[in-house]
Coordinates of C-alpha atoms in Angstrom, one line a residue:
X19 CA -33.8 -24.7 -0.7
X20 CA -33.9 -26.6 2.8
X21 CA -31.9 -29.8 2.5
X22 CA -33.9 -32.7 4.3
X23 CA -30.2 -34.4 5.3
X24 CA -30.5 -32.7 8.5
X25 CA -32.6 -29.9 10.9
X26 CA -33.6 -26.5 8.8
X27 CA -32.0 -23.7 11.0
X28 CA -34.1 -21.1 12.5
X29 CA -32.6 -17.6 13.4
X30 CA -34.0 -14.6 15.2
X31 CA -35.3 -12.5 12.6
X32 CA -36.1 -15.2 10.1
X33 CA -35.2 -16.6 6.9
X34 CA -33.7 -13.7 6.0
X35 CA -31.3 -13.7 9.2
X36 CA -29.6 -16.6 7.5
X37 CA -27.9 -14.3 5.4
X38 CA -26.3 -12.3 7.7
X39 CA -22.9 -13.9 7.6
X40 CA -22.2 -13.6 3.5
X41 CA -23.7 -9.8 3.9
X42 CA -21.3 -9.4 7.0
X43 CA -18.2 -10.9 4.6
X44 CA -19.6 -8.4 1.5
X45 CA -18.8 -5.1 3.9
X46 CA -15.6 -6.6 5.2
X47 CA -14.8 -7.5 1.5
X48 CA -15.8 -3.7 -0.1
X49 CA -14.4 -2.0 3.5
X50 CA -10.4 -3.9 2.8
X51 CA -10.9 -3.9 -0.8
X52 CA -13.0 -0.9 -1.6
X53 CA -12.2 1.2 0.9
X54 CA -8.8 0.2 2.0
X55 CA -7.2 -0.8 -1.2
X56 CA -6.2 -4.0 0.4
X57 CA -5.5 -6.7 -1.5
X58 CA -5.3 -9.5 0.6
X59 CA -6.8 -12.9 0.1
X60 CA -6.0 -13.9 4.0
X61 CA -7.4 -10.9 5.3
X62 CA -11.0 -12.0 3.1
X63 CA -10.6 -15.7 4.7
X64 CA -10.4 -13.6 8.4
X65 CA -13.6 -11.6 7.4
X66 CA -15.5 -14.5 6.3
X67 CA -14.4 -16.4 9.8
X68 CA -16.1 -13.3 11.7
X69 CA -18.9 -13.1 8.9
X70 CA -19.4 -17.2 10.3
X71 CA -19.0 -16.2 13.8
X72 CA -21.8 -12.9 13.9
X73 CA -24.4 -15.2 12.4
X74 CA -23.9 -17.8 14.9
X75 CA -25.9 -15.5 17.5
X76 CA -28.6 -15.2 15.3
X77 CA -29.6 -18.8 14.9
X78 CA -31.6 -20.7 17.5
X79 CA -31.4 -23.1 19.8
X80 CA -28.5 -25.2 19.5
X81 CA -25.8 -23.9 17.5
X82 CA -24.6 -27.4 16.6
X83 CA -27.1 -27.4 13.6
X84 CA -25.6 -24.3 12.4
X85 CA -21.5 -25.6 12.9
X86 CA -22.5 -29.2 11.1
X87 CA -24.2 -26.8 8.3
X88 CA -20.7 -25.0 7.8
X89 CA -19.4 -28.7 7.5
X90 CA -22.1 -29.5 4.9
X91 CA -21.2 -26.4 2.7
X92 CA -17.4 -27.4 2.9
X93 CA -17.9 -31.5 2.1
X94 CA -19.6 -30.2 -0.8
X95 CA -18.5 -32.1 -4.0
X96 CA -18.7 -29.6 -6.5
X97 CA -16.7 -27.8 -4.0
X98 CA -13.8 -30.1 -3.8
X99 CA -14.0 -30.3 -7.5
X100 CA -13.2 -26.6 -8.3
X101 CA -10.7 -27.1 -5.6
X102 CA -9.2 -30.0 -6.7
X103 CA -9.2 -28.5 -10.7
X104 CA -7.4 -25.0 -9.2
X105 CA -4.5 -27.3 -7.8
X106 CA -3.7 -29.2 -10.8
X107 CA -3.9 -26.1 -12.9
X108 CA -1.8 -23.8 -10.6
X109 CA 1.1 -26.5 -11.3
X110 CA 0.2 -26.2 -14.6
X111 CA 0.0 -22.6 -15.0
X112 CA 3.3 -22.4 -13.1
X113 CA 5.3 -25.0 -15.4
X114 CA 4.0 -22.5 -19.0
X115 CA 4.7 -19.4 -16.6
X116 CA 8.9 -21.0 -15.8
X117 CA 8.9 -22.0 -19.0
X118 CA 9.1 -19.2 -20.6
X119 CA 5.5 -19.1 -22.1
X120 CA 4.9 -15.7 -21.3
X121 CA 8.2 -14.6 -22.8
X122 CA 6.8 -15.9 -25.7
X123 CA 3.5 -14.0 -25.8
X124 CA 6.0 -10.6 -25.3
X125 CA 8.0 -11.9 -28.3
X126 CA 4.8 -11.7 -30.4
X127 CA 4.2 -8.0 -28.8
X128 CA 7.4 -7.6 -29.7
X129 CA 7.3 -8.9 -33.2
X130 CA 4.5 -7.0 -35.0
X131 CA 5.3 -4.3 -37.8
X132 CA 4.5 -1.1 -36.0
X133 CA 6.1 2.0 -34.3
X134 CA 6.4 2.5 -30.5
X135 CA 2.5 4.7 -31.2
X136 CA 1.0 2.7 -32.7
X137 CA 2.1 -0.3 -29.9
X138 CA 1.1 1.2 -27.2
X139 CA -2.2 2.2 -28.7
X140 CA -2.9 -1.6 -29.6
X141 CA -1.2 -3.7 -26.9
X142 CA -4.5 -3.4 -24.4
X143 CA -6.0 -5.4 -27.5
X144 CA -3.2 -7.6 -27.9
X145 CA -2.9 -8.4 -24.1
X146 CA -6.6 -9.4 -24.1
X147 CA -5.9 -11.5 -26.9
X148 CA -2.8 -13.2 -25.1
X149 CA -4.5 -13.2 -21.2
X150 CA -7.7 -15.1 -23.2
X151 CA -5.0 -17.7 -24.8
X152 CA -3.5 -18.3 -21.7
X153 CA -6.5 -18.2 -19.4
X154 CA -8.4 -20.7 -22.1
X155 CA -5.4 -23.2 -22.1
X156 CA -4.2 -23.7 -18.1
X157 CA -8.3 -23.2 -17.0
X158 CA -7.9 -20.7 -14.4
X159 CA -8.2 -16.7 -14.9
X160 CA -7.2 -16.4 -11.1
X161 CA -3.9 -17.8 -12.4
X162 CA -4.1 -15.5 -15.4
X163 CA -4.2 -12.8 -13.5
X164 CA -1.8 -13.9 -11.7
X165 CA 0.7 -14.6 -14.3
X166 CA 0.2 -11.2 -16.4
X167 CA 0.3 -9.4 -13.6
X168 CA 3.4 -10.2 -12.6
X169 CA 5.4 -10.3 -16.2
X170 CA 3.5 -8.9 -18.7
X171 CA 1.7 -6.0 -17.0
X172 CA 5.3 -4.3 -15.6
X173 CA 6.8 -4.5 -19.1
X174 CA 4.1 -3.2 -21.0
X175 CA 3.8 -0.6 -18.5
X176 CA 7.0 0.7 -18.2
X177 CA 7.1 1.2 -22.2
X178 CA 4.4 3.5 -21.9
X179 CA 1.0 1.8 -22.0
X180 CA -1.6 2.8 -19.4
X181 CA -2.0 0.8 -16.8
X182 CA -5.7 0.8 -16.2
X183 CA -6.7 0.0 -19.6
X184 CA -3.6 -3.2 -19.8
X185 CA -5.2 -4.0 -16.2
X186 CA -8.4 -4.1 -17.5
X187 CA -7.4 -6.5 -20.4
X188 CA -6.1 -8.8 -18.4
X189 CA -9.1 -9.2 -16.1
X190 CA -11.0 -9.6 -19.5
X191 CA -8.9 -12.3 -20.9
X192 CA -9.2 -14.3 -17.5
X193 CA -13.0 -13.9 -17.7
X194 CA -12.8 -15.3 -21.6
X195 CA -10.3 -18.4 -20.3
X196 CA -12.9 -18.7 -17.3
X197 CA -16.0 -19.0 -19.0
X198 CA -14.6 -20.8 -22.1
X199 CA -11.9 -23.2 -20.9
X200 CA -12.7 -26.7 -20.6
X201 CA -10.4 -27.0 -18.1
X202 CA -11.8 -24.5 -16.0
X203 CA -13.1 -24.8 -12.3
X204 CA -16.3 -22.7 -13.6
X205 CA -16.9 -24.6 -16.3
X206 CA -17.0 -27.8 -14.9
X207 CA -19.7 -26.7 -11.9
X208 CA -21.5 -25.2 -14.3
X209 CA -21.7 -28.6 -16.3
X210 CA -21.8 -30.8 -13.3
X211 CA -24.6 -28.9 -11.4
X212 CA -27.2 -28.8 -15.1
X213 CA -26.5 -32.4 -15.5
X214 CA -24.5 -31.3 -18.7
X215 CA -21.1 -32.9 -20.2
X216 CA -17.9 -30.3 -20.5
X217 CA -17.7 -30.5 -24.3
X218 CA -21.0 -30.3 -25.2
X219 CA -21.4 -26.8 -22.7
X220 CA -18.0 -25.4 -24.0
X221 CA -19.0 -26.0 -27.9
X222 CA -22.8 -24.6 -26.9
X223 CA -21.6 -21.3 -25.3
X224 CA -18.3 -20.8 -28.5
X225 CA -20.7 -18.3 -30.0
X226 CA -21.5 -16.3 -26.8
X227 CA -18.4 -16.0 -25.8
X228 CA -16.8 -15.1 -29.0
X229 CA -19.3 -12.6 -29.8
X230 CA -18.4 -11.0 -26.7
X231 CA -14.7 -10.8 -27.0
X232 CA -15.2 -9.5 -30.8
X233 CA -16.9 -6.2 -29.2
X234 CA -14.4 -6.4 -26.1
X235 CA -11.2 -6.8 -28.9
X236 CA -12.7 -3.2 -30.6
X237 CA -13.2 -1.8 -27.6
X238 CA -9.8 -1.8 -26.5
X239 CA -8.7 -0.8 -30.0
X240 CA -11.4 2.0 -29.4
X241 CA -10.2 2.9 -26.0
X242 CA -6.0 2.2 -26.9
X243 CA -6.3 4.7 -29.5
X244 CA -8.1 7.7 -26.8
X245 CA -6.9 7.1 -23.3
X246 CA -3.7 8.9 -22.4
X247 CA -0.4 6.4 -22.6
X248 CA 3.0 7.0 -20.3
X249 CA 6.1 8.8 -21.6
X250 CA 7.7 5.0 -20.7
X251 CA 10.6 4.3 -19.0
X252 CA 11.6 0.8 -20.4
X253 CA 10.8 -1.5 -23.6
X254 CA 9.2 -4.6 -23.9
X255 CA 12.4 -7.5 -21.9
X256 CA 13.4 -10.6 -23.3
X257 CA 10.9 -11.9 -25.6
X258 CA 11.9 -15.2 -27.1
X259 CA 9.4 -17.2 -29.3
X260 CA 10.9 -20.7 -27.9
X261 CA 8.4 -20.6 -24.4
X262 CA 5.4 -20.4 -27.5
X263 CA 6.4 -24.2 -27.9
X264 CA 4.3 -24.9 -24.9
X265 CA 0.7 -24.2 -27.0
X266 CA 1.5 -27.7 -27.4
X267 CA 1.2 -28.5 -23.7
X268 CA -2.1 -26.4 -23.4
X269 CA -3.4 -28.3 -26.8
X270 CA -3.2 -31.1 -25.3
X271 CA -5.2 -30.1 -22.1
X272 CA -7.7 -28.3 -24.2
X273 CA -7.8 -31.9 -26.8
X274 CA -8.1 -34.0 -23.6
X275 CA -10.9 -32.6 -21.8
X276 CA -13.1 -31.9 -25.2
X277 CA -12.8 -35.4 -25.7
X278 CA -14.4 -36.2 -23.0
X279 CA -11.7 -37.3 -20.6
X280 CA -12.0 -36.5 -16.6
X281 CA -10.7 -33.3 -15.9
X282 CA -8.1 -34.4 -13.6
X283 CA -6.8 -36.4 -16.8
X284 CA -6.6 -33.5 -19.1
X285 CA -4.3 -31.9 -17.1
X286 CA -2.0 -34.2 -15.5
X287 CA -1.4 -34.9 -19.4
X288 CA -0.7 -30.9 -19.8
X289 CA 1.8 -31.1 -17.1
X290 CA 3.9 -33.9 -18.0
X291 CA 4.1 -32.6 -21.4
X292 CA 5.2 -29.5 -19.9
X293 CA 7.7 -31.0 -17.5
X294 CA 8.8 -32.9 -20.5
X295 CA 9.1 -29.8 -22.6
X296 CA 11.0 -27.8 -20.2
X297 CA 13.9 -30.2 -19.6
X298 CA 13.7 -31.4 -22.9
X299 CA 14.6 -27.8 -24.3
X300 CA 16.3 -26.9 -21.4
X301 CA 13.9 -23.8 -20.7
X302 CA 13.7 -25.2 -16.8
X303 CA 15.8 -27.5 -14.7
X304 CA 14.7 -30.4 -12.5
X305 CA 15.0 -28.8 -9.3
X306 CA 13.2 -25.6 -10.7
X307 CA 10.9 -28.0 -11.2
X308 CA 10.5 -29.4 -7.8
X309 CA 13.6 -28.8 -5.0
X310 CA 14.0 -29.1 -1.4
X311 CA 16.0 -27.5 0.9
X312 CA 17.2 -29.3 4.1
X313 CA 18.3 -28.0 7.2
X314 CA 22.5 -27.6 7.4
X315 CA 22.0 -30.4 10.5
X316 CA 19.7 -32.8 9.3
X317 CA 20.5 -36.2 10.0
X318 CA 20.5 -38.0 6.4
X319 CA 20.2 -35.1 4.1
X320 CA 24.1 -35.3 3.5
X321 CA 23.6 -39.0 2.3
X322 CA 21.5 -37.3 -0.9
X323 CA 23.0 -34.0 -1.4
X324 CA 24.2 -35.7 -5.1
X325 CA 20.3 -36.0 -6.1
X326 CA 19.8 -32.6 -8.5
X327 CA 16.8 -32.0 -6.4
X328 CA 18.0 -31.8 -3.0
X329 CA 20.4 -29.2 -1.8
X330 CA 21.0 -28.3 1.9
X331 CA 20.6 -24.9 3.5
X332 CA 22.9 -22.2 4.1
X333 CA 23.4 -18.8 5.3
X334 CA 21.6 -17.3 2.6
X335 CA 18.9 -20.1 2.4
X336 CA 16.3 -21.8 4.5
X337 CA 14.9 -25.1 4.4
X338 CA 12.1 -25.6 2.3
X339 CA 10.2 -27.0 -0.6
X340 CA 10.1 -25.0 -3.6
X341 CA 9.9 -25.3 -7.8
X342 CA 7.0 -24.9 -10.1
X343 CA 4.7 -27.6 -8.4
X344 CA 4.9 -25.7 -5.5
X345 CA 4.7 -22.4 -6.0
X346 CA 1.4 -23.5 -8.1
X347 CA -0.4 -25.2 -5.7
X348 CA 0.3 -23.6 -2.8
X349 CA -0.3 -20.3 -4.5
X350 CA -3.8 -20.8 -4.3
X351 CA -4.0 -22.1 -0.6
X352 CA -5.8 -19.0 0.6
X353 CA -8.0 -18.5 -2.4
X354 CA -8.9 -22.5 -1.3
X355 CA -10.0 -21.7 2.4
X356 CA -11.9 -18.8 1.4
X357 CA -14.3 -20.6 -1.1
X358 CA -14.6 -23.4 1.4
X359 CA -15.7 -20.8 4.3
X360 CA -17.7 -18.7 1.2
X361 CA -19.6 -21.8 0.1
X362 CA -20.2 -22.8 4.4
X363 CA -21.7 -19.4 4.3
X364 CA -24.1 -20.2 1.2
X365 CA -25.5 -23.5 3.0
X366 CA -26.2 -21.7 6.3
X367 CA -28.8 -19.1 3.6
X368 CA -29.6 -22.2 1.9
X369 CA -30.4 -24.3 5.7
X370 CA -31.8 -21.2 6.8
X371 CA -33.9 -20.9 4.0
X372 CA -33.3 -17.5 2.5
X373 CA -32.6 -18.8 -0.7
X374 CA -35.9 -20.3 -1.1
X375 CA -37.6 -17.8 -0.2
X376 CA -35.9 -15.8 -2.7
X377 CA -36.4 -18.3 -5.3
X378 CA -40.2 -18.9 -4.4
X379 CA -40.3 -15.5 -4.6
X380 CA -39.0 -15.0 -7.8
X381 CA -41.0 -18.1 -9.2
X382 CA -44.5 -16.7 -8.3
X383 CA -43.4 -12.8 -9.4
X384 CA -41.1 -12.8 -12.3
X385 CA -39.9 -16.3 -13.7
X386 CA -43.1 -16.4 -15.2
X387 CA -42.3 -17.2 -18.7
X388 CA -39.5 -18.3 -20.4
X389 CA -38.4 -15.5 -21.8
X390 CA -38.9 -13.9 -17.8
X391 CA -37.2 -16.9 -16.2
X392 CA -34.2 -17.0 -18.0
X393 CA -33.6 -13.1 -18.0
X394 CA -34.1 -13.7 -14.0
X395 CA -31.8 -16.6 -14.3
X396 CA -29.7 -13.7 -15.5
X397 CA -30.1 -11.2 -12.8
X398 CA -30.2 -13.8 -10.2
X399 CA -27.0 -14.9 -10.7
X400 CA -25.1 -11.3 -10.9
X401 CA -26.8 -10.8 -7.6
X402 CA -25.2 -13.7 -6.0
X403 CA -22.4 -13.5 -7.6
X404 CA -22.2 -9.1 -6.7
X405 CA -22.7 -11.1 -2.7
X406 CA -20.1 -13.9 -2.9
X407 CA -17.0 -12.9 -4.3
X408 CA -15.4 -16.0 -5.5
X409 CA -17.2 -17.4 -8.9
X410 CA -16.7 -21.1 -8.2
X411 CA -18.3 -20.7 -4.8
X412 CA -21.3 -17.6 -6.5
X413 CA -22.1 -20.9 -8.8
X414 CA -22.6 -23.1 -6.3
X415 CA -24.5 -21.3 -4.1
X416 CA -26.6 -20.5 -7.1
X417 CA -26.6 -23.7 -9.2
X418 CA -29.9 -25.7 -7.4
X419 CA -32.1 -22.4 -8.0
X420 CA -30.8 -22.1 -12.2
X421 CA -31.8 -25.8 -11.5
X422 CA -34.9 -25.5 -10.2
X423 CA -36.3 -22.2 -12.8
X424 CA -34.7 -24.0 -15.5
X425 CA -36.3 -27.5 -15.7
X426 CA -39.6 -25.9 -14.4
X427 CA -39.7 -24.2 -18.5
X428 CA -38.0 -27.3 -19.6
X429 CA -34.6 -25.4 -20.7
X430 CA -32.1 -27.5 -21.7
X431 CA -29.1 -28.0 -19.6
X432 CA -26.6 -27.1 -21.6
X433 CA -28.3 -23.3 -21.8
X434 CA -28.7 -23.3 -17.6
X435 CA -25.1 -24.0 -17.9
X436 CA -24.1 -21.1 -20.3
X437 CA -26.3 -18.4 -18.0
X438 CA -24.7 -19.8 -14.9
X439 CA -20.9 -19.6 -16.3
X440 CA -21.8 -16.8 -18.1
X441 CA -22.0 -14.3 -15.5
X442 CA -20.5 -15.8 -12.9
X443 CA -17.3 -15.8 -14.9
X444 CA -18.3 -12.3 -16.4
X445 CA -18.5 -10.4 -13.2
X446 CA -15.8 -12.5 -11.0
X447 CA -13.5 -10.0 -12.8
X448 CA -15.2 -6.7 -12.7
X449 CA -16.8 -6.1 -8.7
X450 CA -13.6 -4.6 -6.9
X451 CA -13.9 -7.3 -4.4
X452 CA -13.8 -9.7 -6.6
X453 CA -11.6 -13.3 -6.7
X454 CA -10.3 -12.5 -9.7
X455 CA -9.9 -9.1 -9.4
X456 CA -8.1 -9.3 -5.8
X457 CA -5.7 -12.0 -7.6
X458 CA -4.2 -9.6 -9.8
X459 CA -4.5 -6.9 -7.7
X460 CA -3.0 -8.5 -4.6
X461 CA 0.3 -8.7 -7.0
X462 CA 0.8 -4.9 -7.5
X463 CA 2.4 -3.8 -4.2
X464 CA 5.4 -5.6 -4.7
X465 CA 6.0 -4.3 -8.4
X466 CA 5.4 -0.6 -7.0
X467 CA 8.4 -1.4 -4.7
X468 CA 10.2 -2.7 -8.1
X469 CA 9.2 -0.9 -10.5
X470 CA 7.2 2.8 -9.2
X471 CA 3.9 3.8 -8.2
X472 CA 2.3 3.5 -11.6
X473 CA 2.4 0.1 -10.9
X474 CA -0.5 0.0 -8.9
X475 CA -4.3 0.4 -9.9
X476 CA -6.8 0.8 -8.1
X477 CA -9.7 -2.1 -8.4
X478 CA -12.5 0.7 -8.2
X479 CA -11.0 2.1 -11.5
X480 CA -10.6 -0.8 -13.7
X481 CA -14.7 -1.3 -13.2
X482 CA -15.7 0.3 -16.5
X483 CA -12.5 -1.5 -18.7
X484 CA -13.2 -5.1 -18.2
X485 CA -14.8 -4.8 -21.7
X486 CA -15.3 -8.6 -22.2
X487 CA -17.0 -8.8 -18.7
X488 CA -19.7 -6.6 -19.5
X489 CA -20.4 -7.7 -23.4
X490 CA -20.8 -11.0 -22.2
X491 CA -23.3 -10.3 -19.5
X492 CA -24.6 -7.8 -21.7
X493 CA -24.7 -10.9 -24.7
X494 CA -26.6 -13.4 -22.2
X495 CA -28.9 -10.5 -21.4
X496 CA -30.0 -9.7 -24.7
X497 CA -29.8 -14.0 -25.3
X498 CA -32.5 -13.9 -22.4
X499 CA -35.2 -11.2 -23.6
X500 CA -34.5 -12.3 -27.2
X501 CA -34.7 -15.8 -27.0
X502 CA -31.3 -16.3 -29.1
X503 CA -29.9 -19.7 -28.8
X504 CA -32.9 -21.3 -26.2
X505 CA -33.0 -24.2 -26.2
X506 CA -35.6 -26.9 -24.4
X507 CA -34.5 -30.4 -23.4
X508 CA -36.3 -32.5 -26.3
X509 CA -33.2 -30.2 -28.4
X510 CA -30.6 -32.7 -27.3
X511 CA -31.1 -36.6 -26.8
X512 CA -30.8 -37.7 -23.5
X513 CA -27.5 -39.4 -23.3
X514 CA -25.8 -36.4 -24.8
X515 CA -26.3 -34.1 -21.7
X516 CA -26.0 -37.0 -18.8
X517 CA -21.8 -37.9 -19.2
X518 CA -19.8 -35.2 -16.9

């Protein structure tokens, strides 16, 4: 809806104009992604800058309205606090990731009674299993994705699983970790935006979300047992069950932000316990932890050279900052500017005044019950979230009009927050151009130069294997024409859905 903070924007062609630069960034996203088999999150942020530039010769009259309105979108809060949450838990991914975490979850592949068959036939299930463990303890499926991609996926592949089907796990274990995590960036928008408190939403939506990975879980047992596996060309590397000690770390996250604490909180807990973990056991060192790298002639770097974190560069080094603290924030730098262009792109539709025409729309025609409004609810927000391809940014864009249709039928918050997460979680991992599908995928070219072409899958085939995607959509659907699990605001007491 128009925000009366400043002018409404009016384009040549109408309301509907406004949404010209997220449906130019949609065709550069399916063109590179799609089309190209491009996986590049920088080349997205480039799209989305021309998407922002076509739509400025549409609007009218002076285009300062429209520039402040991409400074609006990208001063949002709920912006900087899925920004602000991917930070802390890229450090935090990358501390469980170098210490050995993952090693950990191969050790328990590696571990279970069965012949080399059988394995194969069951390790899709067992990576969704592991990728949902992960994902629900660090917060972020991007980082998931991430993170399996690049250890678990090569080994599993190389002894002879198939990589579509392991690919497809992984993206359905980020989803789970996404949607369920209370650490997660979608989580907390979700909460925030319905005026809802983390742990009450994450103990509401424990039954959707497990119903949903039960089906996914038998799927891939289904589907392990049928698709075709790989001869393999390698086993299952150095498993070792001492990186597992670092459930403890993601306890603690998981403890923290149940219990109320501020996000930011749960997780700097998480990471010192990890830091303190991996020197502790001697799984990392300090300056894996955090190093720099001066230049051979810099003036005072000499002076330090003794501090285990500083070393100075040489012909085989450059100067730098590296260690797990960088490599996880700065890992998600691009993902960062693109949700901040994404969410500029959303307030121009919003300022422009698509959006509430669409949701006007949709009031007067279809949310016309509750059972109708929340099933809309439901489509509404796979729409947006089919349009913008980052989750966090699909839920804010989204958030004011689950809002709006929700308190107009008196749903309870915690329910808008469930549909909202739901889906936007759900399908963040299944659309080829997705976030969370480009995270993973944007990993793959440099194991094909490792490891062989069967390293790399194509996002366009995956689509039908993301099993907990679809179930949980599928769940929220069926939740929505049903009427399983409504609930109205008299349900809770008032002071139980107003702490974030």
């Amino acid at each position: 809806m128009a925000d009366s903070s400043g002018p409404d924007l009016e384009f040549y062609g109408g309301a509907a104009a406004s949404a010209i630069p997220l449906g130019v960034f949609v065709v550069w996203a399916v063109v590179q992604s799609g089309l190209f088999g491009i996986g590049d999150t920088t080349g997205l942020v480039v799209g989305m800058l021309f998407a922002l530039i076509v739509g400025l010769f549409f609007a009218k009259g002076n285009w300062s309205a429209y520039a402040n309105a991409i400074f609006e979108g990208m001063t949002q809060r709920v912006a900087a606090t899925a920004i602000v949450a991917w930070l802390w838990a890229g450090m935090f991914a990358q501390l469980l990731q170098d210490g050995g975490f993952v090693t950990g979850l191969v050790w328990i592949a590696q571990s279970l009674p069965v012949s080399q068959a059988t394995l194969l036939a069951i390790l899709p299930a067992v990576t969704f299993i592991l990728a949902a463990l992960l994902a629900t303890g660090i917060g972020t499926g991007y980082g998931t994705a991430v993170t399996f991609v690049t250890t678990f996926f090569p080994a599993t592949v190389l002894l002879g699983a198939n990589p579509v089907l392991m690919f497809g796990a992984i993206l359905s274990g980020a989803a789970f970790g996404d949607n369920l995590a209370p650490v997660s960036d979608t989580t907390i928008v979700s909460a925030v935006t319905q005026n809802a408190d983390i742990g009450g939403v994450v103990a509401s939506r424990f039954k959707y979300a497990i119903t949903a990975a039960v089906l996914a879980f038998a799927a891939y047992l289904i589907a392990g047992a049928v698709m075709p596996t790989g001869g393999g060309s390698g086993a299952l590397p150095n498993g070792n069950p001492v990186g597992l000690v670092h459930l403890v770390s993601m306890g603690v996250v998981i403890y923290t932000a149940v219990r109320g604490r501020h996000i930011i909180e749960a997780i700097t807990w998480g990471i010192l316990v990890a830091i303190a973990t991996n020197l502790l056991l001697g799984l990392e060192s300090l300056s894996g932890i955090v190093s720099f790298v001066a230049p051979a002639n810099a003036p005072f770097a000499e002076a330090f050279t003794w501090l285990p974190i500083l070393s100075t560069a040489g012909p085989d080094t450059t100067a730098g900052v590296g260690g797990s603290l960088y490599v996880g924030a700065s890992g998600f730098f691009p993902l960062i500017v693109l949700t901040l262009l994404i969410v500029a792109g959303a307030r121009i539709m919003i300022r422009g005044g698509a959006f509430e025409a669409i949701q006007d729309f949709l009031l007067s025609t279809a949310a016309t019950s509750v059972r109708r409004a929340e099933t809309t609810l439901v489509l509404g927000t796979a729409l947006v979230n089919a349009a913008i391809t980052i989750n966090t940014a699909a839920e804010i864009a989204i958030s004011p009009y689950v809002a709006r249709v929700g308190e107009s039928f008196n749903i309870n918050g915690y329910r808008r927050a469930n549909i909202l997460d739901a889906n936007t979680s759900a399908l963040g991992y299944i659309f080829p151009w997705a976030g969370g599908v480009l995270a993973g995928y944007s990993q793959m070219p440099a194991l094909v130069e490792q490891y062989g072409p069967e390293m790399l899958v194509s996002p366009v085939k995956v689509v039908p294997f993301v099993f907990h995607g679809w179930f949980l959509f599928a769940v929220f659907l069926v939740a929505a024409l049903t009427g399983f699990g409504l609930e109205y605001v008299p349900d809770r007491e008032s002071e139980e859905v107003s702490r974030v």
